[in-house]
Structure formats: C-alpha cells, structure tokens
PDB file of C-alpha atoms in Angstrom:
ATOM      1  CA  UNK A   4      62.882   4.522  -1.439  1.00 86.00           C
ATOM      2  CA  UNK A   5      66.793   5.370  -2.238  1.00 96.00           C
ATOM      3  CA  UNK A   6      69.189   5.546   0.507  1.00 96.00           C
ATOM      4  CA  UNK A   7      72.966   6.091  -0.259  1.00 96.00           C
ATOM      5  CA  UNK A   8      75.484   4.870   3.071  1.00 96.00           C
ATOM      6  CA  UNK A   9      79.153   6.307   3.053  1.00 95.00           C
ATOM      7  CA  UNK A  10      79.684   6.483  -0.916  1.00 95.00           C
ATOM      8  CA  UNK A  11      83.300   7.505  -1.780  1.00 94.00           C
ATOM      9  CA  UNK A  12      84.039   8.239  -5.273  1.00 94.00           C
ATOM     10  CA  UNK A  13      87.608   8.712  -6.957  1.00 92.00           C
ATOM     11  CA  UNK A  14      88.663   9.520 -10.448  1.00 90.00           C
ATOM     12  CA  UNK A  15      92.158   9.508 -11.151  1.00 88.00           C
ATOM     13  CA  UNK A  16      93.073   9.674  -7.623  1.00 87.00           C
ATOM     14  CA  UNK A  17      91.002  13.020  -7.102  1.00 88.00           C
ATOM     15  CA  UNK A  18      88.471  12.499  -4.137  1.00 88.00           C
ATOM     16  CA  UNK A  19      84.878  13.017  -6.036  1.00 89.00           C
ATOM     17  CA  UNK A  20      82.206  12.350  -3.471  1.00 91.00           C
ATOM     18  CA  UNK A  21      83.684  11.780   0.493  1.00 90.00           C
ATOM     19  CA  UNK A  22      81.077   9.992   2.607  1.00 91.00           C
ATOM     20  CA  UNK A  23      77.794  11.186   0.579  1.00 92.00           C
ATOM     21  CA  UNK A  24      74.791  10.052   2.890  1.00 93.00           C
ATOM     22  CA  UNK A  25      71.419  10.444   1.347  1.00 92.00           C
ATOM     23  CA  UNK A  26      67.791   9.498   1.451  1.00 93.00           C
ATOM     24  CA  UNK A  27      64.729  10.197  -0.810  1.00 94.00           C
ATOM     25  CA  UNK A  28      61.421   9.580  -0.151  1.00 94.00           C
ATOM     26  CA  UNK A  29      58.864   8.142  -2.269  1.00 94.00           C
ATOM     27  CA  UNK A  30      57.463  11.219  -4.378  1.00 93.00           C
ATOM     28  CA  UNK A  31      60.395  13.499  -3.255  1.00 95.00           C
ATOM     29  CA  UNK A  32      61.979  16.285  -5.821  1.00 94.00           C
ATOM     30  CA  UNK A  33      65.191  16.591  -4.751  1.00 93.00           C
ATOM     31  CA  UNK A  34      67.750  18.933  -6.306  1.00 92.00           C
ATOM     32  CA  UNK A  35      71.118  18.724  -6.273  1.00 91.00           C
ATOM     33  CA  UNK A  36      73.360  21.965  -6.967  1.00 86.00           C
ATOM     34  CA  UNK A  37      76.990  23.120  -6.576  1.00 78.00           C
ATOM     35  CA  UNK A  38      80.120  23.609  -8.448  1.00 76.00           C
ATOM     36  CA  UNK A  39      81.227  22.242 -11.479  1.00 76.00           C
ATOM     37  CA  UNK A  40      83.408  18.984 -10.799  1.00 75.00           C
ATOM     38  CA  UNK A  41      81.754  18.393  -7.350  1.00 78.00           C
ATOM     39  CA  UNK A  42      80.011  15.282  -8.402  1.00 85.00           C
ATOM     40  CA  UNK A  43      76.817  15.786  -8.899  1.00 88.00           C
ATOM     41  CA  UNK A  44      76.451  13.958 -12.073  1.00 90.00           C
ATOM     42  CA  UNK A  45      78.292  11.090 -10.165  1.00 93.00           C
ATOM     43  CA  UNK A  46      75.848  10.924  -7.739  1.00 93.00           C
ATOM     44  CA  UNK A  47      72.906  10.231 -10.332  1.00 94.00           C
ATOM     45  CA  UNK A  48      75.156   7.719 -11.977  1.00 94.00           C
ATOM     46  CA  UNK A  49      75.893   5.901  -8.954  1.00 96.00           C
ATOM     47  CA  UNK A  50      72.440   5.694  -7.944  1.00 96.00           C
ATOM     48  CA  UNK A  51      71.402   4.448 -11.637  1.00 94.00           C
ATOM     49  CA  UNK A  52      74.783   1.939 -10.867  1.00 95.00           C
ATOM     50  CA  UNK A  53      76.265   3.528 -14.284  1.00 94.00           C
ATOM     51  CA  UNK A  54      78.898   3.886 -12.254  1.00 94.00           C
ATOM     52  CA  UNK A  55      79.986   1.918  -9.223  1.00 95.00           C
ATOM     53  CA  UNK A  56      81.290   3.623  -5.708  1.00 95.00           C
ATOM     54  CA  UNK A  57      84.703   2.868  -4.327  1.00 96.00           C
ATOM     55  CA  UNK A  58      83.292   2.222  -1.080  1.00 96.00           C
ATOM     56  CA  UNK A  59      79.438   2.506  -0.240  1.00 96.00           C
ATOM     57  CA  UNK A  60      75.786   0.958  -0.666  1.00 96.00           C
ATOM     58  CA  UNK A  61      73.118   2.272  -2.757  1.00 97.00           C
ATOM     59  CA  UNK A  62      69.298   0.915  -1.807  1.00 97.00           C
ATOM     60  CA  UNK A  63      66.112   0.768  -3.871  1.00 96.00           C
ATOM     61  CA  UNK A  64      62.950  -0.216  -1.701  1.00 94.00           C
ATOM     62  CA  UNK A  65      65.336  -1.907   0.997  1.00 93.00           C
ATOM     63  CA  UNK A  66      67.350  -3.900  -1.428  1.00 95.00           C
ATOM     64  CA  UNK A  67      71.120  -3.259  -2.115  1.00 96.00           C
ATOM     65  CA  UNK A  68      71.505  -2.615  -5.899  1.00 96.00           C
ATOM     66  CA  UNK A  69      74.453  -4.825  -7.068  1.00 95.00           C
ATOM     67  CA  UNK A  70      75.590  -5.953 -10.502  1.00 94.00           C
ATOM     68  CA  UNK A  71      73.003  -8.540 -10.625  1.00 95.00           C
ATOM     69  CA  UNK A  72      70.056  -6.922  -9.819  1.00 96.00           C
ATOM     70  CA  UNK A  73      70.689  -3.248 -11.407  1.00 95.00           C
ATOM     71  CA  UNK A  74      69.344  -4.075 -14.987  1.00 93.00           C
ATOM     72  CA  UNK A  75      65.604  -4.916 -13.263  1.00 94.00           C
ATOM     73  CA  UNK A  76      66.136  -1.840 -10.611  1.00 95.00           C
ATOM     74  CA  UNK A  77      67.193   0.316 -13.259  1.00 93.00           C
ATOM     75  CA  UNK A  78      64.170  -0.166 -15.368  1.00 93.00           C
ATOM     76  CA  UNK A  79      62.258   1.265 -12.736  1.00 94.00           C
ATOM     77  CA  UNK A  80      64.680   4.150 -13.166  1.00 95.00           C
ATOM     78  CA  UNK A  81      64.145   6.443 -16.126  1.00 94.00           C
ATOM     79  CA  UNK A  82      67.284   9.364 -16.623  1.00 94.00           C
ATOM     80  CA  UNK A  83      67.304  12.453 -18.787  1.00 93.00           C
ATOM     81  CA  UNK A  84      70.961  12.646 -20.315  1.00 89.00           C
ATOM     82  CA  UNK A  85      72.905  16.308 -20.660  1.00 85.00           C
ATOM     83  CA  UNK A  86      73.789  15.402 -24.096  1.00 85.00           C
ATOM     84  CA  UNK A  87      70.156  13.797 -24.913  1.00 88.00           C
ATOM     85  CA  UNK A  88      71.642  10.346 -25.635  1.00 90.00           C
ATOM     86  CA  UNK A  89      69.283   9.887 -28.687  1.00 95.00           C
ATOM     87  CA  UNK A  90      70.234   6.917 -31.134  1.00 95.00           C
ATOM     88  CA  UNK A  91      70.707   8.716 -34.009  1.00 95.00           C
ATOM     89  CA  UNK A  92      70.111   6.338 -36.862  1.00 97.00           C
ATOM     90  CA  UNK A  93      66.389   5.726 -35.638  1.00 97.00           C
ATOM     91  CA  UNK A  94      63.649   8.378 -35.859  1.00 97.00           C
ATOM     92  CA  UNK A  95      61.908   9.705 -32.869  1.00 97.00           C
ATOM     93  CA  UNK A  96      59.504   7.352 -32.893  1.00 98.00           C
ATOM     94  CA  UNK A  97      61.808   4.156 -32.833  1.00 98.00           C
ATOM     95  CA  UNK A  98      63.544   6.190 -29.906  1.00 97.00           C
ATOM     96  CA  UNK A  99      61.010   6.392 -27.719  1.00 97.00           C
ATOM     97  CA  UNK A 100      59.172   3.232 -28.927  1.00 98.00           C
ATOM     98  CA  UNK A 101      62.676   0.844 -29.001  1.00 97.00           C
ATOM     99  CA  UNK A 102      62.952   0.125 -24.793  1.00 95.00           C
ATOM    100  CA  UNK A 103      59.015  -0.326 -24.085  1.00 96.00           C
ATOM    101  CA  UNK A 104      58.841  -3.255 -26.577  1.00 97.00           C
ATOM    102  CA  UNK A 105      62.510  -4.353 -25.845  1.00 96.00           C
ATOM    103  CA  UNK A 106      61.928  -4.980 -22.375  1.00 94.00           C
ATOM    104  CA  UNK A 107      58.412  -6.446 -23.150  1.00 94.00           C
ATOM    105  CA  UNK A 108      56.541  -3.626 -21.135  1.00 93.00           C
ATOM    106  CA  UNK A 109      54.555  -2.438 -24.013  1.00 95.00           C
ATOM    107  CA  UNK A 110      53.503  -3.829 -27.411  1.00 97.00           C
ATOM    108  CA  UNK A 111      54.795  -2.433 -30.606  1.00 96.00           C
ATOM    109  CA  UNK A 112      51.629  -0.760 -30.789  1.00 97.00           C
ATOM    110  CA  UNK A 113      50.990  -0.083 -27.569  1.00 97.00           C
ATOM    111  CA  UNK A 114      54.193   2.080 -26.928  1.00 97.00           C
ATOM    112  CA  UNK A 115      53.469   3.769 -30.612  1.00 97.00           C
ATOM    113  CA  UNK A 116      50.066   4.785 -28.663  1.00 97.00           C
ATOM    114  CA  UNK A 117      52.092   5.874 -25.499  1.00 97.00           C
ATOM    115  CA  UNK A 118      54.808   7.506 -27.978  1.00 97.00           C
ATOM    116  CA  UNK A 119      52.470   9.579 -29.818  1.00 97.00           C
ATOM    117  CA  UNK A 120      50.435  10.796 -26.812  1.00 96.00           C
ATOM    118  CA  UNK A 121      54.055  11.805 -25.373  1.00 96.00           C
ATOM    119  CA  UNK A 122      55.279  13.414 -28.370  1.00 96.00           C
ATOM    120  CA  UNK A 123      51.831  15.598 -27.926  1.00 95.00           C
ATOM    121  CA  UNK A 124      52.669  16.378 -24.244  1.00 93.00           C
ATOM    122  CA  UNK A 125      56.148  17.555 -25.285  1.00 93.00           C
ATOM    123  CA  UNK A 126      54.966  19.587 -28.799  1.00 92.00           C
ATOM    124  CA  UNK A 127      56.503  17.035 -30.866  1.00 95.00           C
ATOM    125  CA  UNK A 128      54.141  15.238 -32.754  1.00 94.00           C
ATOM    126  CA  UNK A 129      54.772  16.730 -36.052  1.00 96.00           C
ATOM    127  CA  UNK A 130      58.497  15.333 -35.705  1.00 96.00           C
ATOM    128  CA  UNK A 131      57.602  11.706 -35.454  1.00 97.00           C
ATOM    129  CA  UNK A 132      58.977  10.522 -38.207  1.00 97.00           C
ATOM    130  CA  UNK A 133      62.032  12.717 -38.575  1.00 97.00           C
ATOM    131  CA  UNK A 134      65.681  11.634 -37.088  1.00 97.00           C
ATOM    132  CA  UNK A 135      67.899  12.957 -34.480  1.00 96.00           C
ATOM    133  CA  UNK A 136      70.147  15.441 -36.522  1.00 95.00           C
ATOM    134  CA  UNK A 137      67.319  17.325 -37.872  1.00 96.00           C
ATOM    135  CA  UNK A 138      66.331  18.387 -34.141  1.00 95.00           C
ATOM    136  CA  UNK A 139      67.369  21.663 -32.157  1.00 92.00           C
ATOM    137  CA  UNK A 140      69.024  20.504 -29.255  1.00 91.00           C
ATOM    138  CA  UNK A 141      65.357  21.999 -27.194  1.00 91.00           C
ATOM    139  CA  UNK A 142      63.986  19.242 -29.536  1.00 94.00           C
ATOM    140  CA  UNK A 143      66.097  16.551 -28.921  1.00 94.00           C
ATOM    141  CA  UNK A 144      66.043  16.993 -24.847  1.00 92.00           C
ATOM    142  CA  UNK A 145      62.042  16.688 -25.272  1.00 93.00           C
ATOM    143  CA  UNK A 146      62.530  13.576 -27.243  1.00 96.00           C
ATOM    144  CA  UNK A 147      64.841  12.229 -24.574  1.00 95.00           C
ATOM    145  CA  UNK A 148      61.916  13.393 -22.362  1.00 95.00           C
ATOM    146  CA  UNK A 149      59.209  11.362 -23.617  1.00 96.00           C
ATOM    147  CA  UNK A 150      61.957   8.313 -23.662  1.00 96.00           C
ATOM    148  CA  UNK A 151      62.222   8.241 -19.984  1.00 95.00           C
ATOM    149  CA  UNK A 152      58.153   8.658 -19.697  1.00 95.00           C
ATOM    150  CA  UNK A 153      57.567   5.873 -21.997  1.00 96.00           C
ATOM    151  CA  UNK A 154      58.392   3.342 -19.643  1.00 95.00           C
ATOM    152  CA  UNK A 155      56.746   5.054 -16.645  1.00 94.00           C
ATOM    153  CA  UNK A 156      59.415   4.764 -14.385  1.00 95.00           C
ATOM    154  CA  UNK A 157      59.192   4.843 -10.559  1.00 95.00           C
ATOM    155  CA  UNK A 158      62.167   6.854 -10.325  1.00 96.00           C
ATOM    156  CA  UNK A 159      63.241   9.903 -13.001  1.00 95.00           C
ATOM    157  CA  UNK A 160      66.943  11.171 -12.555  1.00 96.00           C
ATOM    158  CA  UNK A 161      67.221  14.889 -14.838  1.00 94.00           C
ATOM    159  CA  UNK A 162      71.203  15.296 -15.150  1.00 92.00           C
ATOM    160  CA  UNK A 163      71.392  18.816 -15.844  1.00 89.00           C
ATOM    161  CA  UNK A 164      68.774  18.566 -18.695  1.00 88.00           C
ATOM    162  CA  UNK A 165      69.360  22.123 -19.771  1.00 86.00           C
ATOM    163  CA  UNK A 166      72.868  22.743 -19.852  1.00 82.00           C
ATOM    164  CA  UNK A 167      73.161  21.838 -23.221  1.00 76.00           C
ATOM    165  CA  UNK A 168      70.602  23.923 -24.901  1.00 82.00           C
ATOM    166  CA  UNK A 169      70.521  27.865 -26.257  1.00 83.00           C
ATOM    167  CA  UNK A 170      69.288  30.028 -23.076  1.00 82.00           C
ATOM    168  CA  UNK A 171      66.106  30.684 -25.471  1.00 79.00           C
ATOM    169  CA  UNK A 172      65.324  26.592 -25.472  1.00 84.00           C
ATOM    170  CA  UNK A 173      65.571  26.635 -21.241  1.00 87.00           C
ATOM    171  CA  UNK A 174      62.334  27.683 -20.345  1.00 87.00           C
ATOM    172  CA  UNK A 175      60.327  25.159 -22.470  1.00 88.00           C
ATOM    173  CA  UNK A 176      62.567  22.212 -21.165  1.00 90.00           C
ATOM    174  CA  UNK A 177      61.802  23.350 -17.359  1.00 89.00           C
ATOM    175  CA  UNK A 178      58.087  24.464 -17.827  1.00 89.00           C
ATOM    176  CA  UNK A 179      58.087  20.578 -19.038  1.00 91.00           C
ATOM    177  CA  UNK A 180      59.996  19.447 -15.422  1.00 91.00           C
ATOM    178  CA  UNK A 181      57.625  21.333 -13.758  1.00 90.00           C
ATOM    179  CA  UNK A 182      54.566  19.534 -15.215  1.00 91.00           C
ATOM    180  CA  UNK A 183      56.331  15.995 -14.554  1.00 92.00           C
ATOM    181  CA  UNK A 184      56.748  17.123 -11.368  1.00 90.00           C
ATOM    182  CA  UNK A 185      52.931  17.037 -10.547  1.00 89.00           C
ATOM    183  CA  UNK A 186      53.307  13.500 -11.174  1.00 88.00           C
ATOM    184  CA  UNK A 187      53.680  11.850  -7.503  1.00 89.00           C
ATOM    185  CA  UNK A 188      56.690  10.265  -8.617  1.00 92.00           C
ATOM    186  CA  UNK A 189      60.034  10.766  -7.003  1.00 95.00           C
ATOM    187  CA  UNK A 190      62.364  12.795  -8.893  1.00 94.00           C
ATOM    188  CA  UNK A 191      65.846  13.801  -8.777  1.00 95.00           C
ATOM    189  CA  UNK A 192      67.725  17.005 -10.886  1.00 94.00           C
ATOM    190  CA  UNK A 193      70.947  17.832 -10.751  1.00 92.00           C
ATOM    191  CA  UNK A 194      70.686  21.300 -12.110  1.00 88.00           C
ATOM    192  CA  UNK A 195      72.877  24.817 -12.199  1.00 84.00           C
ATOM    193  CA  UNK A 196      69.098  26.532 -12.705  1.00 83.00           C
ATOM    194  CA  UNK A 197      68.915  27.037  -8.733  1.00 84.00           C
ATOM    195  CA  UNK A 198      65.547  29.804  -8.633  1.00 85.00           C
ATOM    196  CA  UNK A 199      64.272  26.541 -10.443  1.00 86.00           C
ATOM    197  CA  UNK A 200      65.703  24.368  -8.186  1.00 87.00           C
ATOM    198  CA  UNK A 201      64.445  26.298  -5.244  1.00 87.00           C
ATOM    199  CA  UNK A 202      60.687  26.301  -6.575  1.00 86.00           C
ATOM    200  CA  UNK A 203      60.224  22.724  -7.503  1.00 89.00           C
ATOM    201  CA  UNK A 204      61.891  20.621  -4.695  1.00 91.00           C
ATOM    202  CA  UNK A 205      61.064  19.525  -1.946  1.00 91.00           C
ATOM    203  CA  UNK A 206      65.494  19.751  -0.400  1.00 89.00           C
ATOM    204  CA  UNK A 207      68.052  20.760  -1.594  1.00 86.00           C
ATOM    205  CA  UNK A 208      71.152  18.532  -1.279  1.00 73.00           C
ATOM    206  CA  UNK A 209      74.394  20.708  -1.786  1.00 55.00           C
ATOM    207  CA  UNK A 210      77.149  18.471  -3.161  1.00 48.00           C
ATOM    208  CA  UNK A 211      80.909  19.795  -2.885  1.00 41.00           C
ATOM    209  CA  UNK A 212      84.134  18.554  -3.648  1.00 37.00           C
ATOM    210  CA  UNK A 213      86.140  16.554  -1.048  1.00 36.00           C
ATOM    211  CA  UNK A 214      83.125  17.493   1.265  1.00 36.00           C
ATOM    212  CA  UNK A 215      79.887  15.826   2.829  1.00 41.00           C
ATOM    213  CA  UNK A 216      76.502  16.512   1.031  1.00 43.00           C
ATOM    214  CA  UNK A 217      75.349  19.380   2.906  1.00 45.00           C
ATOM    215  CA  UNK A 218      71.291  20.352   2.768  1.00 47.00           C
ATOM    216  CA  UNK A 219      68.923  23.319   2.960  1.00 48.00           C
ATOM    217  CA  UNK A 220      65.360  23.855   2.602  1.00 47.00           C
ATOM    218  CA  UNK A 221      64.091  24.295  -0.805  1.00 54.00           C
ATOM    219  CA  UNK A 222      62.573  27.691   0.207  1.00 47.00           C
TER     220      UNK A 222
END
C-alpha cells in the first residue's frame, strides 16, 4: 500500500533521513522508534507529503503522491498530531464534525451521528459541547482521536501521540491505540513507548540519524 524509494531528507544542511526504503502492507502496524532528532516524525510527514523529500518517491496503492494528487491521497490518510492540533475556537464537536462535511463525506448530521458515537468510544461525550482550552491534554489527544476516525481513513499515522501528556494520561491514550488497532486498517506510530511498540506491531522500523532504516521483529 505505501512504499518509500531512496528518501533523503535535510534541514539546515543536517542529513535527516539517508536513503530510507520502506514498505507497509495493507493492515500492517508498523512502529517506528529511535532517538530524538532521527526523523521519525519526518518520515510520517513525508508520507502524509506535509513535507516533501529532497530526493525520493513516496507511493499510495501504486501511484506516486505528488503535489497534485496529495490533497485526495491524503484524505485517505488520517494523522494523530503530538501537540493535538485542535482548532481552538470551535468546540469538540465542530472539531471532529468540520472535515467530514467539508470534504462532503458526511452530512452535517451524519458526522454529528459519527461524532457522538466517537466521542462515546473515546469517554468524551459529556465534553461535546465544551472547547479546546477547557481539556486536559489526555482529553484533547482523544478528541484529536475521534478527528482522524471521523473520516474513516484507510491509512492512520500516530506521531508520538503520547509524548505530550502527564505519564498518568498515557495509558488511556494507548489502551485506545490498541483498540484501533483491531481495526484491519494499516497503521503507523512513531512512538518512544517501545514495550508498546513491541506488543502492537507487526515490525519494527528503527530510524537513525545519517543512517538507513534498520528493522527487527516486533517480538
């Protein structure tokens, strides 16, 4: 389903990713761990075409994603931000409600159905109607959660969904993963939580610094 070929990667002429090869599968859960600053973050980015590759092609289903397709390949891509990435002047409603009906997937009240049976799955529903700033930052990461669901996406990309959050607000967040994970659908995390890593994927891509992706067998 995804297939990276010979992606470089520079920021301010430091060598991020060198010659990252990589294929998923449809209904993989891959994981990708290592080092802070080794680009793992980059690598979701690049795949979501956030952020474009020096040199390199990135495939979805056999087709190269480019400037002019990646808006329609990227709505088949849902991604889980660190930082939550919540619009904070609309309630959590409106957030998970706003790309459904934007992108004509779901009806207003279709995706106010779909939002409310989310907000259930996550133990939300009694914060419908309240706004961004009055969440925990557990809270907020569920929201962002049952954004990316909303628009059933093929693909879901996690970037280290847990690294902002209190060690107490951890568990909940990955008990949620886990459940996703039962899904079928093909999932990528780029996580520092590696006994988690280790018991939900499938491989393990190891991504270092001025180095080829390395792998290893999720047990």
């Amino acid at each position: 389903m995804i297939k990276l070929e010979h992606i470089y990667k520079s920021f301010h002429h430091t060598t991020i990713l060198n010659d990252i090869n990589l294929e998923i599968k449809d209904g993989e859960i891959i994981s990708i761990i290592g080092p802070s600053g080794s680009g793992k973050s980059t690598i979701l980015r690049i795949i979501n075409h956030l952020i474009r590759p020096d040199t390199g092609k990135v495939y979805y289903n056999n087709q190269c994603i480019t400037d002019k397709n990646a808006q329609k390949i990227r709505l088949k891509m849902g991604m889980v931000f660190q930082h939550f990435e919540l619009f904070p002047h609309k309630t959590v409603l409106e957030n998970i409600t706003l790309a459904p009906v934007v992108h004509k997937i779901l009806t207003k009240t279709e995706a106010e159905t779909k939002a409310k049976e989310l907000l259930k799955m996550v133990d939300l529903e009694n914060k419908i109607y309240d706004y961004p700033n009055t969440l925990s930052g557990g809270q907020k990461q569920r929201v962002a959660i049952a954004r990316m669901l909303a628009m059933n996406p093929e693909v879901m990309l996690f970037d280290e969904p847990t690294s902002a959050l209190d060690p107490e607000m951890v568990k909940d967040i990955l008990d949620i993963i886990k459940t996703i994970a039962t899904s079928g659908k093909t999932i990528i995390i780029v996580t520092h939580e590696i006994n988690f890593a280790k018991n939900i994927s499938d491989r393990i891509p190891v991504s270092y610094t001025h180095l080829r992706a390395h792998e290893t067998a999720a047990n």
